[in-house]
GROMACS .gro file of C-alpha atoms in nm:
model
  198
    1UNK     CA    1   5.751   4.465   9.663
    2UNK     CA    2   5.907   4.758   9.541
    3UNK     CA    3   5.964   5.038   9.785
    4UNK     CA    4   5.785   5.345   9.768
    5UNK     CA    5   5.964   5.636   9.565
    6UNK     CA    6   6.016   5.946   9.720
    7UNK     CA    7   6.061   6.262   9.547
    8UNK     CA    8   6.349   6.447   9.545
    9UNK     CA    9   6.341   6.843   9.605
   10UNK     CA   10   6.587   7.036   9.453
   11UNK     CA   11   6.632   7.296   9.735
   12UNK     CA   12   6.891   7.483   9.531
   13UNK     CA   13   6.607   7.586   9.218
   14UNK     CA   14   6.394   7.652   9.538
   15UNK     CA   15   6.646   7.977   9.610
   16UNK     CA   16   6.605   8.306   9.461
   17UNK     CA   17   6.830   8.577   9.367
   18UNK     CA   18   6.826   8.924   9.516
   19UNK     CA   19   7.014   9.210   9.403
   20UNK     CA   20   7.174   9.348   9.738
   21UNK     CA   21   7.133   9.757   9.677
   22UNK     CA   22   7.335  10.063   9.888
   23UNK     CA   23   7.163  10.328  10.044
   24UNK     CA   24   7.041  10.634   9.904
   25UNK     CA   25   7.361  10.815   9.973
   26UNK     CA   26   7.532  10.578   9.766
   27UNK     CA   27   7.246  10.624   9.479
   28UNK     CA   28   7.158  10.333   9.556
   29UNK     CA   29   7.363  10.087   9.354
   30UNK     CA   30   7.399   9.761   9.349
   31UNK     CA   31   7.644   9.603   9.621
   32UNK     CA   32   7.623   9.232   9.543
   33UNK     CA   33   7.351   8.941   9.454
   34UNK     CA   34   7.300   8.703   9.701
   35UNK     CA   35   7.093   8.409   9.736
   36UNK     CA   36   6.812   8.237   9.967
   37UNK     CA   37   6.510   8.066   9.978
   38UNK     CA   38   6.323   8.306  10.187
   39UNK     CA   39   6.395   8.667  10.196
   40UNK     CA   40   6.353   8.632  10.540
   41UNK     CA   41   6.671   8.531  10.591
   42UNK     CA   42   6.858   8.769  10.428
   43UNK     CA   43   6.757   9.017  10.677
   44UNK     CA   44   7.020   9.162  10.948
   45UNK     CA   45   7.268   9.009  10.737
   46UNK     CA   46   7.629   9.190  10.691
   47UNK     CA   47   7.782   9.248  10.361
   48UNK     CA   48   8.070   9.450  10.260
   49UNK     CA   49   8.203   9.625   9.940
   50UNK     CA   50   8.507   9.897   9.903
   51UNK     CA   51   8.425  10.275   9.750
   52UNK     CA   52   8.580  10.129   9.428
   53UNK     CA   53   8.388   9.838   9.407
   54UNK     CA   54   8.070  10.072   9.430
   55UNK     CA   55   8.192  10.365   9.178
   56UNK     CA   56   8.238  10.629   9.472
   57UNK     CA   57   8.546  10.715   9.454
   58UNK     CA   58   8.495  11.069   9.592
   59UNK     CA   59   8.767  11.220   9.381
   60UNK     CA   60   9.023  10.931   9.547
   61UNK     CA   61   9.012  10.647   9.363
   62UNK     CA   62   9.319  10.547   9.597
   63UNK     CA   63   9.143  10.569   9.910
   64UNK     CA   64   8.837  10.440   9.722
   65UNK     CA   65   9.060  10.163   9.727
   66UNK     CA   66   9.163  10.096  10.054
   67UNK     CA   67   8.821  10.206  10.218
   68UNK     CA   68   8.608   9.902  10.314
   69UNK     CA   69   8.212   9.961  10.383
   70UNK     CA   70   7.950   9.772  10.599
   71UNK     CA   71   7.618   9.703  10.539
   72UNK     CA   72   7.370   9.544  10.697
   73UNK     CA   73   7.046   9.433  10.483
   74UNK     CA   74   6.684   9.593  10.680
   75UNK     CA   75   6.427   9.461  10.455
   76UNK     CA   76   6.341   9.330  10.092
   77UNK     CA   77   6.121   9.500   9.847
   78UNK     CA   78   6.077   9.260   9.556
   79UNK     CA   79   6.393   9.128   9.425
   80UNK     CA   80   6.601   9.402   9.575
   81UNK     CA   81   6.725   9.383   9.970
   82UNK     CA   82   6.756   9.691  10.123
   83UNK     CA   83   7.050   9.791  10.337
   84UNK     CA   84   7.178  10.066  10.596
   85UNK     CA   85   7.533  10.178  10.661
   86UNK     CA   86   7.678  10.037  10.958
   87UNK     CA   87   8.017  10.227  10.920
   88UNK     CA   88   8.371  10.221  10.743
   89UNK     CA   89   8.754  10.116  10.747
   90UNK     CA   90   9.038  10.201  10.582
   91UNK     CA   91   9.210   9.825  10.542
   92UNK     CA   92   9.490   9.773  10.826
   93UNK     CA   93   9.747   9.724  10.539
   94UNK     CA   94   9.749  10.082  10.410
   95UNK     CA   95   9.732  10.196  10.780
   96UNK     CA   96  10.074  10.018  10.830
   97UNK     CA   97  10.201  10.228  10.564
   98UNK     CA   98  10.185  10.567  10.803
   99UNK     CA   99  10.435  10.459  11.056
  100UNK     CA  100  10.795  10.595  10.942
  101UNK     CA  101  11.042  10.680  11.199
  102UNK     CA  102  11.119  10.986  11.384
  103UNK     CA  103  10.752  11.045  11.368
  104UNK     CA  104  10.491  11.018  11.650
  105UNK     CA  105  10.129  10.811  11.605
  106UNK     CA  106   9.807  10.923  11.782
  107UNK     CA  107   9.554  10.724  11.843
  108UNK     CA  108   9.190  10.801  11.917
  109UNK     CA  109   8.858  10.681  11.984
  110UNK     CA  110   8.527  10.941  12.008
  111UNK     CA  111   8.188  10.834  12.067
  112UNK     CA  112   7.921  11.084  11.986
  113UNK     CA  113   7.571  11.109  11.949
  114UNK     CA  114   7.477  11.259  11.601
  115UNK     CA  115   7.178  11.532  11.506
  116UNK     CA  116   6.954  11.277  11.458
  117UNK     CA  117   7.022  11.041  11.750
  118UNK     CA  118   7.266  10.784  11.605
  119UNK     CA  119   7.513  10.660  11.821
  120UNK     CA  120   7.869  10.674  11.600
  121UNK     CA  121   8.219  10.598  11.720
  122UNK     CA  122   8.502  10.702  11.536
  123UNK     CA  123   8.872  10.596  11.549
  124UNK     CA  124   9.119  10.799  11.441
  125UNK     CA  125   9.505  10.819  11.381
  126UNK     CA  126   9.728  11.116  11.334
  127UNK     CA  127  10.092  11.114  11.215
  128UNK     CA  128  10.293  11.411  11.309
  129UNK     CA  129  10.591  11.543  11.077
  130UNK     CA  130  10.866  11.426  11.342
  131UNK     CA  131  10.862  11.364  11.740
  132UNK     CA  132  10.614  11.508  11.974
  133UNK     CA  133  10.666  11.503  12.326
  134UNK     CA  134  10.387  11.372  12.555
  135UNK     CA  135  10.213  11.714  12.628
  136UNK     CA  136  10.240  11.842  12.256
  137UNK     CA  137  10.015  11.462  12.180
  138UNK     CA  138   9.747  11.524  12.472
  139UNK     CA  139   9.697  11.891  12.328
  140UNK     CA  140   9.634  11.676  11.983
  141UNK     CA  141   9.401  11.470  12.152
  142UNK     CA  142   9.219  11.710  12.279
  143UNK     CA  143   9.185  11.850  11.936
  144UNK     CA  144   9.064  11.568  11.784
  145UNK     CA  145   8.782  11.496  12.012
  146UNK     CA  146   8.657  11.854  12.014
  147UNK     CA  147   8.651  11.843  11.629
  148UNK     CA  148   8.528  11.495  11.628
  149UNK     CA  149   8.222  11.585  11.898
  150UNK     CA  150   8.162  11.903  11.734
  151UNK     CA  151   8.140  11.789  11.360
  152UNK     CA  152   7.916  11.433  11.467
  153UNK     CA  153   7.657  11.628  11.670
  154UNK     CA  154   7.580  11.908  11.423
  155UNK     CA  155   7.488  11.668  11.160
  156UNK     CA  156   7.213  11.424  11.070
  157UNK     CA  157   7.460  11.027  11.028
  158UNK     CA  158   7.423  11.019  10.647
  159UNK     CA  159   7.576  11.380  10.574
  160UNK     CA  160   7.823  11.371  10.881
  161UNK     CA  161   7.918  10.938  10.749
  162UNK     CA  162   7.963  11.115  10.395
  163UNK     CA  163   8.257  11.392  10.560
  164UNK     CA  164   8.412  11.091  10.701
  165UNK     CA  165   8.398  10.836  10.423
  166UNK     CA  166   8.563  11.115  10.155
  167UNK     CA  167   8.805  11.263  10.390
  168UNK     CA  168   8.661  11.557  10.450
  169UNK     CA  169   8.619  11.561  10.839
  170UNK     CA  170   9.023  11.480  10.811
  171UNK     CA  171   9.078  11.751  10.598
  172UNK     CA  172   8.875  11.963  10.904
  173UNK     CA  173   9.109  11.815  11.184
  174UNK     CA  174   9.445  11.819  10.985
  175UNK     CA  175   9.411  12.150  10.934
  176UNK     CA  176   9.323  12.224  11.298
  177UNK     CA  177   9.601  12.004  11.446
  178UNK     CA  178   9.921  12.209  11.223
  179UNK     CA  179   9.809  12.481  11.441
  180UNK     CA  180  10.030  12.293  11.726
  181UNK     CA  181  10.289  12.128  11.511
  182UNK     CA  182  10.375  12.005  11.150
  183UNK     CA  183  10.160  11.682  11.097
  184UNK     CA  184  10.212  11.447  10.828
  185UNK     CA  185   9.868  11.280  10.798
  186UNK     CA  186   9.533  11.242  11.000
  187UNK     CA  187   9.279  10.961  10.883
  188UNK     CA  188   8.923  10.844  11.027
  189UNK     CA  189   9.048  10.491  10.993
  190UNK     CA  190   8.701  10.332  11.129
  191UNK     CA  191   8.373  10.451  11.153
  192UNK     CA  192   8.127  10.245  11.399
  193UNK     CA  193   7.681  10.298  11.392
  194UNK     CA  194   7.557  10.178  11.702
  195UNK     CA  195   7.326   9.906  11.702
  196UNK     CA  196   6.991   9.794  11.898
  197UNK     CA  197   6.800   9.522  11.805
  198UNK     CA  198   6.477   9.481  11.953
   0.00000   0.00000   0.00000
């Protein structure tokens, strides 16, 4: 007796493609495509693209290059999943590229709340023009978080995420830094949303 045929599902024609899009600040442009068989499952999920790889290069297509984004998808409408910023990094490699000798490196984390209630923690890095002593780098420090705390908690996340992503909150703290000494360079290097899931 001849067994009993089963049928054979192929779970890959099963899948559909969605077309993962940016936020709104990003005029919302396609990231990637990915695929699933329920867009269920594409929710929460973490995707990443550089400035250049979306067209925004801000006027810096070389930073464009080096500047990694996060994104994590909310929802689906249709065919397209919806994401949210989650922050930014400029890629460890072009970091390395700052130290140089007979200069000093800062470091320096700030956590502050933003005008509309998102948590954000940025981590910056300052290169001076030659050898600070220790007092000279806390009076940096100090800089940098008062410009940090200021500029984050004036403004709603997507205008005060844009300052940091095209330089422009650098610009801001380079500018106040050289008040103490010659600096060579200041960078947000990575930009952090904080998270709850419920």
């Amino acid at each position: 007796m001849a067994g009993k045929k089963v049928k054979v599902v192929d779970k890959w024609k099963a899948k559909k493609w969605y077309s993962v899009k940016a936020p709104a600040m990003f005029e919302s442009r396609e990231i990637c495509e990915v695929v699933a068989a329920e867009e269920n499952l594409l929710v929460n999920r973490v995707v990443k693209a550089s400035l250049m790889e979306l067209g925004m290069t801000g006027g810096g297509s070389q930073m464009a290059m080096f500047t990694a984004l996060r994104f994590r998808i909310k929802d689906v409408t249709g065919n397209d999943a919806n994401t949210t910023l989650l922050g930014h990094e400029i890629l460890p490699s072009f970091i390395r590229t700052f130290a140089r000798r007979g200069k000093s490196l800062i470091h320096q984390v700030v956590d502050e709340k933003t005008k509309d209630n998102e948590q954000l923690r940025l981590k910056i890095i300052a290169v001076t023009g030659a050898r600070v002593s220790e007092n000279t780098k806390r009076n940096l420090r100090t800089l940098i978080v008062d410009e940090c705390k200021g500029a984050v908690a004036e403004k709603n996340f997507d205008e005060i995420i844009q300052d940091v992503i095209y330089g422009r909150l650098s610009s801001k703290i380079f500018n106040r830094l050289k008040q103490i000494t010659k600096m060579k360079r200041v960078e947000v290097r990575k930009s952090e949303r904080g998270e709850i899931f419920k």
